[in-house]
């Protein structure tokens, strides 16, 4: 990836369907005329010498740029220019073929005009090779002055040395498999290559020369092919990867470095084979050339890669990156036509380019997205049309569930008026002799196709149903399904509500989603009181009594409690006894003279269901008579003290739970520690004695199990206590609302305040949520002064140490209500917001009450969500 | 004996040249032809032969075709996370672990402002294999792995896909029949063994055999070849024996400092959830190889994962000083600026990426958002338009629509926002955020029951 591309100075395409590789490009003053030429040889045997001189940058190749083109009859593997001919220091061209090395002199014959100049090559000498050549290097081996010797590496690992016109000697490289790049370092007078063992190896020329003449022995004894005398290596560096190219540079006299371009890393080594620096490349390199030293002590390198990029590094720092039009197989730096530092690159198909670096942006043009002429009216019309379509579509098929009106699928539940003749109760823990049950008939009516309908019937524990879940086959349009379940009391205490509901989840196929969109339908049903209690002898004395005043004369229980009263017994007209299945009793009394009813029981929570039932039945009775002004009232004091006892009981159990959990986690940690010790013992190759660790493990295990059992039992107790607390809370709410004659809205607020949770958990318990909700109300609508309003809430809910604060707040709450406080949420909203914001959305009761703030919170959340999706880059 | 006068170079030379030019398919074909020649035996026996060279070259070519740098390859499966048997303490001390969603230390944007991934790490600007927290569903894949006796670790997820690559490249069956290979014999030939090891490891994905070969070879090299130690470490890492891998890498580093070895060792530490150790290691590595981009980048990633965003950004800037075309660094700095309320600066980074030729849905999506928050409204919609045009799958489309919905909320066009969020849901039906925002819009309209 780069911002810029290499600026094209001159480029041409060489030949057709010819192949080129690393050795095929050479830049040198081959005709000794003082200017660099580009020499290119191809695998097809063509040798070309070029001298680009574009009129303006970016020109293509002109015919006169090609100085010479000859076809040699063998593939050209490598071209090099050096002082290869004895007796002269002039530069000559060495061409390596598979089985032949040729050295040519290149000369120019001047013509009358410039394009009349002719170039010729003249063969100076040639060597036929015994083995297939691979690559070569040259240099003043052994420190000779003014001459260059040639060293050819064969495909089977022999270094063949030629002293110009004569063959000197050949040596096999030890441990050879495939040839690697080869170079000569004049400072150390050694050949450096990367072997198949993936290490850089350096061989001194002297050592090579004085080693036993492996060649002769080879010729006399062909059987020992390849088993030449082991050369002593000067130094070895294990690179761990194959190298593409290797290069020795010394731009100033003091430092000489060996650069190795590996397949994945780029190394710079010292003369003695230690790593000076290395750089991990995140691309596949194809060629490189260290070209100069711009800054003292650093060396600049050009590296071409297979993503068509040319990177310029100063040591390991990337200085420039430019895009190339091709993958370079070879890169050189040339001085052409008085332009210094031209980058010459060659691709394997023969695209030769001379370029320079410039801030020419690589013109990446994102393809245009189809767009039309702006025409406001047409747009408007189209927009309207589209809106209309959207509206239509939303009506018929929408992924967001619609409101309850005209549902396609309706669930109805019908509770039978009588208890089951034969009880359907299973596994009930209730100790009474007969546990009654009541039948609920649930009907699903569907007007459309419904897939995978799944019905769930829920009642709150301690109640239970005979079957909780039903899975049906797909329903056809206009069909219905009916199921029958029975509800009974399962556990040995009274529920806080006599209600249940059933939920049907199904998927409805639409045009867009043939597999269906998940939807749900639900309905509620209420259960008869007879399910949990039966008539009994009334008792006079009781701990708790409450009295409800009405504005109508008392009604005989014979009319309103026909299911509990035996009509033959006259005295039951104003006294009625209830025996709960869980064992406790409650009595209902109607005053003969005044318009009052009294409910009494030994347990506060047992009053609730009876009181509720009484009120409901009375209201229903008067409604039937078309008597609309019937009201109930409560004048006595709210039984707060008894209520607080229930709170304390519940809280105590919660504390107990916390204690148990802590113990459990301690024991579990201990268990794991022992386990880990044991495991390390077993893992050891020489097992040590266990030292009774196993006994300890078993003991801890038993303890853990015992604690877990205790915790489970405690949890059941908490649940029971919470149910009782809920019953009592319902009662208190009802009493407060009757006492203060609260409107329905205010009762709703009251309920939200006191009953925020369906279940309480360790993290969020009833006490702290109710406390927070009440404090909030006390601070807002029930506040006495603006000073109180300013106080902020603590931001987090946590379990309180004791319940005194809660009790104080509840008492205060009742006081304020008694003094005429009104529950309302539409008071001064500014103060409310300041009060709520620190609490955030964490406190559920507030969000239940405060619609305004909910919107605030969630809109405040909006932008964060927005960015969730943004960051997905792929390299 | 004069050389052949044809215009084709020798086949082995040609194959060798193909390999250098990364034309592996041609190279492998040519080697196959050579191997079918008169030396038609399964294993190369003589000290040197054309056959042996061709065999080795083909091995390397096949390996290169499927090569993925082992350092980048890391996918912690859910099975491995759940059944982590290397953890010592259940709860790590603050600042020493990547597993805790963590508290912000560096004064960067708080997690409330910057969204986090499902595993609680901050969203980064760049998708890396290990940050795509393991989705449930890979559990089965991990357990169904037949290759090793230890189902919880080893070849799961991406490894498997790599392994099956070999079947695709060679419809006639595998090139080397591993079960018939005498590994001990090859271990004594270092020139063949290294290529063979890479073939077994990368191409065949047979870690057990690879480890076997490496163990024999390192013994043959008298434990003096750091390369073999690194390879053994890699095998141990794949097999989930992190402590053993650590030992091997450390020993290799003692012999020869190498960037790769440092990276591998750091990877082990990260897997063992010891980011601080990894950081120290990276810093030591930087002393040895100053300015090495991969090391600095490693530090930056760790800081980022530990929620130390500001120092992570510093390191990413160091990366750019060394290599100013580093896409990951640019993207991360860009997103960091975005989340610290500097959309204009973020915009410049993203534009830079665009100029460099990154051209995908995500980039245009980000450009669109930056433009919007930098109040360059004219560009916003066209950026999103392009993002939609470039989206490759429905999830990406959903993301773009979701962000468009935000823009619509921002300009107050609630109708448009409503439609956008709905389109999000059409494209991705379990987009929780879109449901949330739709609900808020409904609430605004007063349709509380909906």
mmCIF file of N, CA, C and O in Angstrom, chain A residues 803-870:
data_model
loop_
_atom_site.group_PDB
_atom_site.id
_atom_site.type_symbol
_atom_site.label_atom_id
_atom_site.label_comp_id
_atom_site.label_asym_id
_atom_site.label_seq_id
_atom_site.Cartn_x
_atom_site.Cartn_y
_atom_site.Cartn_z
ATOM 1 N N UNK A 803 -31.676 -3.220 58.223
ATOM 2 C CA UNK A 803 -32.887 -2.719 57.593
ATOM 3 C C UNK A 803 -33.396 -1.440 58.251
ATOM 4 O O UNK A 803 -34.498 -0.988 57.949
ATOM 5 N N UNK A 804 -32.617 -0.862 59.178
ATOM 6 C CA UNK A 804 -33.154 0.269 59.942
ATOM 7 C C UNK A 804 -33.472 1.453 59.029
ATOM 8 O O UNK A 804 -34.480 2.132 59.201
ATOM 9 N N UNK A 805 -32.603 1.700 58.051
ATOM 10 C CA UNK A 805 -32.820 2.833 57.173
ATOM 11 C C UNK A 805 -34.112 2.640 56.373
ATOM 12 O O UNK A 805 -34.914 3.564 56.220
ATOM 13 N N UNK A 806 -34.289 1.415 55.916
ATOM 14 C CA UNK A 806 -35.485 1.111 55.128
ATOM 15 C C UNK A 806 -36.734 1.339 55.974
ATOM 16 O O UNK A 806 -37.696 1.973 55.546
ATOM 17 N N UNK A 807 -36.682 0.820 57.232
ATOM 18 C CA UNK A 807 -37.842 0.954 58.109
ATOM 19 C C UNK A 807 -38.132 2.417 58.364
ATOM 20 O O UNK A 807 -39.289 2.863 58.333
ATOM 21 N N UNK A 808 -37.058 3.173 58.598
ATOM 22 C CA UNK A 808 -37.226 4.605 58.867
ATOM 23 C C UNK A 808 -37.890 5.274 57.666
ATOM 24 O O UNK A 808 -38.835 6.064 57.814
ATOM 25 N N UNK A 809 -37.419 4.916 56.495
ATOM 26 C CA UNK A 809 -37.949 5.542 55.291
ATOM 27 C C UNK A 809 -39.410 5.176 55.063
ATOM 28 O O UNK A 809 -40.200 6.024 54.670
ATOM 29 N N UNK A 810 -39.757 3.900 55.332
ATOM 30 C CA UNK A 810 -41.156 3.494 55.115
ATOM 31 C C UNK A 810 -42.055 4.257 56.078
ATOM 32 O O UNK A 810 -43.121 4.778 55.705
ATOM 33 N N UNK A 811 -41.595 4.354 57.335
ATOM 34 C CA UNK A 811 -42.387 5.096 58.327
ATOM 35 C C UNK A 811 -42.574 6.536 57.873
ATOM 36 O O UNK A 811 -43.680 7.092 57.917
ATOM 37 N N UNK A 812 -41.475 7.130 57.450
ATOM 38 C CA UNK A 812 -41.507 8.528 57.000
ATOM 39 C C UNK A 812 -42.454 8.671 55.805
ATOM 40 O O UNK A 812 -43.225 9.630 55.715
ATOM 41 N N UNK A 813 -42.381 7.695 54.949
ATOM 42 C CA UNK A 813 -43.206 7.700 53.743
ATOM 43 C C UNK A 813 -44.692 7.733 54.126
ATOM 44 O O UNK A 813 -45.476 8.533 53.609
ATOM 45 N N UNK A 814 -45.045 6.868 55.099
ATOM 46 C CA UNK A 814 -46.440 6.828 55.529
ATOM 47 C C UNK A 814 -46.823 8.153 56.179
ATOM 48 O O UNK A 814 -47.930 8.670 55.966
ATOM 49 N N UNK A 815 -45.900 8.700 56.970
ATOM 50 C CA UNK A 815 -46.144 9.988 57.628
ATOM 51 C C UNK A 815 -46.454 11.063 56.609
ATOM 52 O O UNK A 815 -47.422 11.815 56.734
ATOM 53 N N UNK A 816 -45.607 11.143 55.620
ATOM 54 C CA UNK A 816 -45.758 12.197 54.610
ATOM 55 C C UNK A 816 -47.073 12.041 53.870
ATOM 56 O O UNK A 816 -47.752 13.017 53.588
ATOM 57 N N UNK A 817 -47.428 10.779 53.582
ATOM 58 C CA UNK A 817 -48.692 10.546 52.897
ATOM 59 C C UNK A 817 -49.841 10.996 53.783
ATOM 60 O O UNK A 817 -50.795 11.621 53.321
ATOM 61 N N UNK A 818 -49.694 10.678 55.095
ATOM 62 C CA UNK A 818 -50.748 11.046 56.025
ATOM 63 C C UNK A 818 -50.903 12.551 56.094
ATOM 64 O O UNK A 818 -51.989 13.082 56.272
ATOM 65 N N UNK A 819 -49.774 13.262 55.924
ATOM 66 C CA UNK A 819 -49.812 14.714 56.011
ATOM 67 C C UNK A 819 -50.248 15.334 54.699
ATOM 68 O O UNK A 819 -50.113 16.530 54.508
ATOM 69 N N UNK A 820 -50.667 14.517 53.779
ATOM 70 C CA UNK A 820 -51.239 15.080 52.558
ATOM 71 C C UNK A 820 -50.321 15.058 51.364
ATOM 72 O O UNK A 820 -50.576 15.709 50.359
ATOM 73 N N UNK A 821 -49.222 14.308 51.461
ATOM 74 C CA UNK A 821 -48.341 14.207 50.292
ATOM 75 C C UNK A 821 -49.047 13.477 49.164
ATOM 76 O O UNK A 821 -49.881 12.596 49.391
ATOM 77 N N UNK A 822 -48.734 13.887 47.967
ATOM 78 C CA UNK A 822 -49.363 13.237 46.821
ATOM 79 C C UNK A 822 -48.303 12.522 46.003
ATOM 80 O O UNK A 822 -47.234 13.066 45.734
ATOM 81 N N UNK A 823 -48.621 11.341 45.596
ATOM 82 C CA UNK A 823 -47.675 10.616 44.743
ATOM 83 C C UNK A 823 -47.889 11.067 43.305
ATOM 84 O O UNK A 823 -48.991 10.927 42.769
ATOM 85 N N UNK A 824 -46.872 11.617 42.743
ATOM 86 C CA UNK A 824 -47.025 12.092 41.370
ATOM 87 C C UNK A 824 -45.655 12.166 40.745
ATOM 88 O O UNK A 824 -44.639 12.313 41.428
ATOM 89 N N UNK A 825 -45.602 12.029 39.475
ATOM 90 C CA UNK A 825 -44.300 12.051 38.814
ATOM 91 C C UNK A 825 -44.148 13.246 37.914
ATOM 92 O O UNK A 825 -43.118 13.443 37.297
ATOM 93 N N UNK A 826 -45.205 14.048 37.811
ATOM 94 C CA UNK A 826 -45.121 15.176 36.882
ATOM 95 C C UNK A 826 -44.753 16.460 37.604
ATOM 96 O O UNK A 826 -45.078 17.542 37.158
ATOM 97 N N UNK A 827 -44.072 16.330 38.721
ATOM 98 C CA UNK A 827 -43.604 17.551 39.378
ATOM 99 C C UNK A 827 -42.407 18.092 38.623
ATOM 100 O O UNK A 827 -41.988 17.538 37.621
ATOM 101 N N UNK A 828 -41.886 19.139 39.190
ATOM 102 C CA UNK A 828 -40.755 19.835 38.571
ATOM 103 C C UNK A 828 -39.721 18.863 38.002
ATOM 104 O O UNK A 828 -38.993 18.201 38.729
ATOM 105 N N UNK A 829 -39.661 18.787 36.692
ATOM 106 C CA UNK A 829 -38.846 17.734 36.090
ATOM 107 C C UNK A 829 -37.358 18.011 36.189
ATOM 108 O O UNK A 829 -36.557 17.085 36.173
ATOM 109 N N UNK A 830 -36.996 19.268 36.275
ATOM 110 C CA UNK A 830 -35.564 19.587 36.323
ATOM 111 C C UNK A 830 -34.919 18.939 37.540
ATOM 112 O O UNK A 830 -33.864 18.308 37.445
ATOM 113 N N UNK A 831 -35.590 19.063 38.659
ATOM 114 C CA UNK A 831 -34.990 18.487 39.870
ATOM 115 C C UNK A 831 -34.969 16.976 39.775
ATOM 116 O O UNK A 831 -34.047 16.338 40.235
ATOM 117 N N UNK A 832 -35.988 16.435 39.127
ATOM 118 C CA UNK A 832 -36.004 14.980 39.025
ATOM 119 C C UNK A 832 -34.826 14.463 38.242
ATOM 120 O O UNK A 832 -34.194 13.493 38.613
ATOM 121 N N UNK A 833 -34.553 15.162 37.166
ATOM 122 C CA UNK A 833 -33.460 14.661 36.339
ATOM 123 C C UNK A 833 -32.143 14.698 37.088
ATOM 124 O O UNK A 833 -31.397 13.752 37.064
ATOM 125 N N UNK A 834 -31.909 15.805 37.763
ATOM 126 C CA UNK A 834 -30.640 15.862 38.484
ATOM 127 C C UNK A 834 -30.588 14.769 39.526
ATOM 128 O O UNK A 834 -29.542 14.224 39.814
ATOM 129 N N UNK A 835 -31.729 14.471 40.060
ATOM 130 C CA UNK A 835 -31.705 13.441 41.098
ATOM 131 C C UNK A 835 -31.495 12.060 40.507
ATOM 132 O O UNK A 835 -30.893 11.211 41.132
ATOM 133 N N UNK A 836 -31.972 11.854 39.302
ATOM 134 C CA UNK A 836 -31.937 10.494 38.781
ATOM 135 C C UNK A 836 -30.656 10.187 38.032
ATOM 136 O O UNK A 836 -30.139 9.086 38.120
ATOM 137 N N UNK A 837 -30.158 11.152 37.346
ATOM 138 C CA UNK A 837 -29.039 10.850 36.467
ATOM 139 C C UNK A 837 -27.897 10.089 37.117
ATOM 140 O O UNK A 837 -27.398 9.144 36.523
ATOM 141 N N UNK A 838 -27.465 10.472 38.303
ATOM 142 C CA UNK A 838 -26.348 9.694 38.854
ATOM 143 C C UNK A 838 -26.698 8.231 39.019
ATOM 144 O O UNK A 838 -25.850 7.373 38.882
ATOM 145 N N UNK A 839 -27.954 7.976 39.304
ATOM 146 C CA UNK A 839 -28.352 6.584 39.455
ATOM 147 C C UNK A 839 -28.294 5.838 38.143
ATOM 148 O O UNK A 839 -28.123 4.644 38.107
ATOM 149 N N UNK A 840 -28.447 6.574 37.083
ATOM 150 C CA UNK A 840 -28.401 5.954 35.769
ATOM 151 C C UNK A 840 -29.539 4.979 35.600
ATOM 152 O O UNK A 840 -30.559 5.059 36.277
ATOM 153 N N UNK A 841 -29.340 4.074 34.727
ATOM 154 C CA UNK A 841 -30.393 3.124 34.448
ATOM 155 C C UNK A 841 -30.314 1.921 35.368
ATOM 156 O O UNK A 841 -31.090 0.993 35.251
ATOM 157 N N UNK A 842 -29.327 1.929 36.229
ATOM 158 C CA UNK A 842 -29.123 0.748 37.040
ATOM 159 C C UNK A 842 -30.305 0.492 37.960
ATOM 160 O O UNK A 842 -30.635 -0.649 38.225
ATOM 161 N N UNK A 843 -30.935 1.560 38.447
ATOM 162 C CA UNK A 843 -32.017 1.331 39.374
ATOM 163 C C UNK A 843 -33.295 1.122 38.591
ATOM 164 O O UNK A 843 -33.831 2.026 37.986
ATOM 165 N N UNK A 844 -33.744 -0.066 38.625
ATOM 166 C CA UNK A 844 -34.914 -0.414 37.833
ATOM 167 C C UNK A 844 -36.166 0.307 38.313
ATOM 168 O O UNK A 844 -36.934 0.800 37.488
ATOM 169 N N UNK A 845 -36.407 0.422 39.603
ATOM 170 C CA UNK A 845 -37.668 1.047 40.003
ATOM 171 C C UNK A 845 -37.843 2.429 39.410
ATOM 172 O O UNK A 845 -38.935 2.778 39.004
ATOM 173 N N UNK A 846 -36.770 3.177 39.345
ATOM 174 C CA UNK A 846 -36.929 4.520 38.817
ATOM 175 C C UNK A 846 -37.294 4.496 37.350
ATOM 176 O O UNK A 846 -38.132 5.253 36.896
ATOM 177 N N UNK A 847 -36.660 3.614 36.635
ATOM 178 C CA UNK A 847 -36.967 3.612 35.214
ATOM 179 C C UNK A 847 -38.406 3.154 34.993
ATOM 180 O O UNK A 847 -39.039 3.519 34.028
ATOM 181 N N UNK A 848 -38.905 2.360 35.906
ATOM 182 C CA UNK A 848 -40.305 1.978 35.780
ATOM 183 C C UNK A 848 -41.224 3.177 35.941
ATOM 184 O O UNK A 848 -42.259 3.278 35.317
ATOM 185 N N UNK A 849 -40.778 4.057 36.808
ATOM 186 C CA UNK A 849 -41.635 5.198 37.100
ATOM 187 C C UNK A 849 -41.453 6.312 36.101
ATOM 188 O O UNK A 849 -42.390 6.983 35.716
ATOM 189 N N UNK A 850 -40.240 6.492 35.701
ATOM 190 C CA UNK A 850 -39.848 7.743 35.085
ATOM 191 C C UNK A 850 -39.686 7.581 33.593
ATOM 192 O O UNK A 850 -38.617 7.261 33.109
ATOM 193 N N UNK A 851 -40.699 7.797 32.858
ATOM 194 C CA UNK A 851 -40.557 7.624 31.430
ATOM 195 C C UNK A 851 -39.591 8.628 30.828
ATOM 196 O O UNK A 851 -38.791 8.322 29.979
ATOM 197 N N UNK A 852 -39.704 9.840 31.320
ATOM 198 C CA UNK A 852 -38.851 10.885 30.737
ATOM 199 C C UNK A 852 -37.380 10.513 30.828
ATOM 200 O O UNK A 852 -36.641 10.601 29.879
ATOM 201 N N UNK A 853 -36.997 10.082 31.994
ATOM 202 C CA UNK A 853 -35.574 9.804 32.158
ATOM 203 C C UNK A 853 -35.142 8.578 31.366
ATOM 204 O O UNK A 853 -34.018 8.488 30.942
ATOM 205 N N UNK A 854 -36.033 7.675 31.180
ATOM 206 C CA UNK A 854 -35.644 6.499 30.396
ATOM 207 C C UNK A 854 -35.223 6.928 29.007
ATOM 208 O O UNK A 854 -34.195 6.530 28.497
ATOM 209 N N UNK A 855 -36.030 7.797 28.445
ATOM 210 C CA UNK A 855 -35.692 8.244 27.101
ATOM 211 C C UNK A 855 -34.343 8.949 27.118
ATOM 212 O O UNK A 855 -33.488 8.696 26.284
ATOM 213 N N UNK A 856 -34.171 9.742 28.140
ATOM 214 C CA UNK A 856 -32.890 10.445 28.227
ATOM 215 C C UNK A 856 -31.745 9.458 28.271
ATOM 216 O O UNK A 856 -30.781 9.573 27.535
ATOM 217 N N UNK A 857 -31.887 8.481 29.142
ATOM 218 C CA UNK A 857 -30.787 7.531 29.284
ATOM 219 C C UNK A 857 -30.533 6.804 27.984
ATOM 220 O O UNK A 857 -29.415 6.688 27.528
ATOM 221 N N UNK A 858 -31.589 6.332 27.394
ATOM 222 C CA UNK A 858 -31.324 5.501 26.220
ATOM 223 C C UNK A 858 -30.857 6.329 25.035
ATOM 224 O O UNK A 858 -30.072 5.855 24.248
ATOM 225 N N UNK A 859 -31.354 7.543 24.934
ATOM 226 C CA UNK A 859 -30.815 8.323 23.824
ATOM 227 C C UNK A 859 -29.365 8.667 24.101
ATOM 228 O O UNK A 859 -28.567 8.747 23.193
ATOM 229 N N UNK A 860 -29.065 8.827 25.364
ATOM 230 C CA UNK A 860 -27.658 9.085 25.668
ATOM 231 C C UNK A 860 -26.820 7.872 25.291
ATOM 232 O O UNK A 860 -25.664 7.993 24.952
ATOM 233 N N UNK A 861 -27.432 6.706 25.331
ATOM 234 C CA UNK A 861 -26.671 5.511 24.976
ATOM 235 C C UNK A 861 -26.511 5.360 23.471
ATOM 236 O O UNK A 861 -25.617 4.685 23.012
ATOM 237 N N UNK A 862 -27.409 5.990 22.756
ATOM 238 C CA UNK A 862 -27.429 5.765 21.308
ATOM 239 C C UNK A 862 -26.074 5.866 20.617
ATOM 240 O O UNK A 862 -25.646 4.910 19.995
ATOM 241 N N UNK A 863 -25.403 7.002 20.728
ATOM 242 C CA UNK A 863 -24.183 7.111 19.925
ATOM 243 C C UNK A 863 -23.148 6.059 20.257
ATOM 244 O O UNK A 863 -22.414 5.646 19.380
ATOM 245 N N UNK A 864 -23.132 5.598 21.493
ATOM 246 C CA UNK A 864 -22.094 4.589 21.794
ATOM 247 C C UNK A 864 -22.336 3.338 21.000
ATOM 248 O O UNK A 864 -21.455 2.734 20.460
ATOM 249 N N UNK A 865 -23.599 2.974 20.960
ATOM 250 C CA UNK A 865 -23.885 1.769 20.200
ATOM 251 C C UNK A 865 -23.476 1.955 18.759
ATOM 252 O O UNK A 865 -23.019 1.058 18.118
ATOM 253 N N UNK A 866 -23.676 3.166 18.332
ATOM 254 C CA UNK A 866 -23.419 3.441 16.924
ATOM 255 C C UNK A 866 -22.034 3.056 16.530
ATOM 256 O O UNK A 866 -21.801 2.640 15.410
ATOM 257 N N UNK A 867 -21.133 3.173 17.458
ATOM 258 C CA UNK A 867 -19.764 2.959 17.038
ATOM 259 C C UNK A 867 -19.307 1.544 17.251
ATOM 260 O O UNK A 867 -18.219 1.193 16.872
ATOM 261 N N UNK A 868 -20.148 0.775 17.814
ATOM 262 C CA UNK A 868 -19.766 -0.617 18.023
ATOM 263 C C UNK A 868 -19.350 -1.258 16.708
ATOM 264 O O UNK A 868 -18.422 -2.023 16.643
ATOM 265 N N UNK A 869 -20.036 -0.892 15.684
ATOM 266 C CA UNK A 869 -19.882 -1.652 14.468
ATOM 267 C C UNK A 869 -18.813 -1.099 13.565
ATOM 268 O O UNK A 869 -18.581 -1.618 12.507
ATOM 269 N N UNK A 870 -18.190 -0.039 13.977
ATOM 270 C CA UNK A 870 -17.448 0.681 12.968
ATOM 271 C C UNK A 870 -16.108 0.077 12.635
ATOM 272 O O UNK A 870 -15.617 0.218 11.544
#
